[in-house]
Coordinates of C-alpha atoms in Angstrom, one line a residue:
M17 CA 43.2 105.5 74.7
L18 CA 42.3 102.3 76.5
F19 CA 39.0 101.7 78.3
F20 CA 39.3 99.7 81.5
P21 CA 36.1 97.7 82.2
P22 CA 34.4 98.0 85.6
G23 CA 35.9 95.5 88.0
G24 CA 39.4 95.5 86.4
G25 CA 40.4 93.1 83.7
M26 CA 42.2 93.7 80.5
P27 CA 42.0 97.1 78.9
K28 CA 39.9 97.4 75.8
H29 CA 40.6 99.4 72.6
T30 CA 38.4 102.5 72.1
V31 CA 37.4 104.3 68.9
Q32 CA 39.5 107.3 69.9
R33 CA 42.7 105.3 69.2
Y34 CA 41.7 104.7 65.5
M35 CA 39.3 107.6 64.6
A36 CA 40.1 110.6 62.4
V37 CA 40.5 113.5 64.7
S38 CA 38.9 116.9 64.0
P39 CA 37.1 115.7 60.9
V40 CA 36.1 118.0 58.1
V41 CA 32.4 119.0 58.5
I42 CA 29.9 120.7 56.3
A43 CA 27.0 122.9 57.0
S44 CA 23.5 121.6 56.0
H45 CA 22.9 124.7 53.8
H46 CA 25.8 123.9 51.5
T47 CA 25.1 122.4 48.1
L48 CA 25.6 118.9 47.0
A49 CA 28.3 120.2 44.6
D50 CA 30.1 121.8 47.6
A51 CA 30.1 118.4 49.4
H52 CA 31.4 116.6 46.4
Q53 CA 34.2 119.1 46.0
L54 CA 35.2 118.9 49.7
M55 CA 35.2 115.1 49.6
R56 CA 37.4 115.1 46.5
E57 CA 39.8 117.7 47.8
R58 CA 40.2 115.9 51.2
G59 CA 40.1 112.4 49.9
I60 CA 37.2 111.4 52.2
R61 CA 33.8 109.7 51.8
H62 CA 31.9 110.9 54.9
L63 CA 31.1 114.3 56.2
P64 CA 29.4 115.1 59.5
V65 CA 26.7 117.7 58.8
V66 CA 26.4 120.6 61.3
E67 CA 24.3 123.6 62.0
G68 CA 26.5 125.9 63.9
A69 CA 28.5 123.5 66.1
R70 CA 25.5 121.0 66.5
L71 CA 25.6 117.7 64.6
V72 CA 22.4 117.3 62.6
G73 CA 23.4 114.4 60.2
V74 CA 26.0 112.8 58.1
V75 CA 26.4 112.6 54.4
S76 CA 28.4 110.0 52.5
Q77 CA 29.7 110.0 48.9
R78 CA 27.2 107.2 48.3
D79 CA 24.3 109.3 49.6
L80 CA 25.3 112.1 47.1
Y81 CA 25.6 109.7 44.2
L82 CA 22.2 108.2 45.0
I83 CA 20.3 111.4 45.4
E84 CA 21.8 112.8 42.2
T85 CA 20.3 109.9 40.2
L86 CA 16.8 111.2 41.0
R87 CA 15.0 113.3 38.4
G88 CA 15.1 117.0 39.0
V89 CA 18.0 117.0 41.4
D90 CA 20.5 119.9 40.8
A91 CA 23.8 119.4 42.6
S92 CA 24.6 123.1 42.3
A93 CA 21.3 124.1 43.9
D94 CA 20.1 121.3 46.1
T95 CA 21.5 121.2 49.7
V96 CA 23.3 118.7 51.8
A97 CA 20.3 118.7 54.1
E98 CA 18.3 117.0 51.4
A99 CA 20.8 114.1 51.0
M100 CA 22.1 113.6 54.6
S101 CA 21.1 110.9 57.0
A102 CA 19.4 112.8 59.8
E103 CA 20.1 110.2 62.4
P104 CA 23.9 109.4 62.3
Y105 CA 25.4 106.7 64.4
V106 CA 27.0 108.7 67.3
V107 CA 29.5 107.4 69.8
P108 CA 31.7 108.9 72.6
P109 CA 35.5 108.8 72.2
D110 CA 35.8 106.1 74.9
A111 CA 33.3 103.7 73.2
P112 CA 34.8 100.2 73.1
L113 CA 36.0 99.4 69.6
E114 CA 34.5 96.0 69.6
E115 CA 31.0 97.3 70.3
V116 CA 31.2 100.1 67.7
A117 CA 32.5 97.7 65.0
R118 CA 29.8 95.2 65.8
E119 CA 27.1 97.8 65.6
M120 CA 28.5 99.2 62.3
A121 CA 28.5 95.7 60.8
E122 CA 25.1 94.8 62.1
H123 CA 23.4 98.0 60.7
K124 CA 25.8 98.4 57.8
Y125 CA 26.8 101.9 58.9
G126 CA 29.7 103.4 56.9
S127 CA 30.8 105.6 59.8
A128 CA 30.3 106.5 63.4
V129 CA 30.5 110.2 64.3
V130 CA 32.5 110.7 67.5
V131 CA 30.9 113.4 69.8
Q132 CA 32.1 114.7 73.1
R133 CA 30.2 117.3 75.2
G134 CA 28.1 118.1 72.1
E135 CA 31.0 118.7 69.8
V136 CA 32.1 116.6 66.8
V137 CA 35.6 115.5 67.8
G138 CA 36.2 112.6 65.3
I139 CA 34.8 110.2 62.8
F140 CA 35.4 106.4 62.7
T141 CA 34.8 104.8 59.3
T142 CA 34.9 101.3 57.9
V143 CA 38.4 102.1 56.7
D144 CA 39.4 103.0 60.2
A145 CA 37.9 99.7 61.4
L146 CA 40.0 97.7 58.9
R147 CA 43.1 99.5 60.1
A148 CA 42.2 98.7 63.7
L149 CA 41.7 95.0 62.7
A150 CA 45.1 94.9 60.9
S151 CA 46.7 96.5 64.0
V152 CA 45.2 94.0 66.4
L153 CA 46.0 91.0 64.1
R154 CA 49.6 92.2 63.6
R155 CA 50.2 92.1 67.4
G156 CA 49.3 88.3 67.5
R157 CA 52.1 87.2 65.1
P158 CA 55.8 87.8 64.4
A159 CA 56.7 91.0 62.6
S160 CA 57.6 89.1 59.4
P161 CA 57.2 85.5 58.5
L162 CA 60.3 83.3 58.7
R163 CA 59.7 82.1 55.2
P164 CA 57.5 83.8 52.6
P165 CA 54.4 81.8 51.8
T166 CA 54.4 80.0 48.5
R167 CA 51.7 80.4 45.9
A168 CA 50.0 77.4 44.4
T169 CA 51.0 78.7 40.9
E170 CA 54.7 79.0 41.7
P171 CA 57.0 76.1 40.9
R172 CA 58.3 74.3 44.0

């Protein structure tokens, strides 16, 4: 989806174009072990945390590893609510990609949860941001170089 700025001009890329749609979510009452298993099975590193359909936080693989290093933490008993970030970075689907990427970099966020009308509709991660960057850069050059670049270590 493209976002057209007020007053016309060039359309801008939005997070909707690059986000993971209908992301896997986890309820806050599930255990840390449940979250680990879900991440492993799905090959993901961020889970929006919900109570019912309402977003209440986000938990990352890094959050889980960090809390599990604390004394007395039991991954099979302690809940996601204890490890999650209760104030996730939330954006609408039509948020300009440039603004979201800048905000994520400035605050070192690993993800932005995409919410529309109170419902989690996507997640945009640093991996998605790198894919977006590669896509934008690819448009600015020929599909393949005319001659492969030479390495400094290769004989000429």
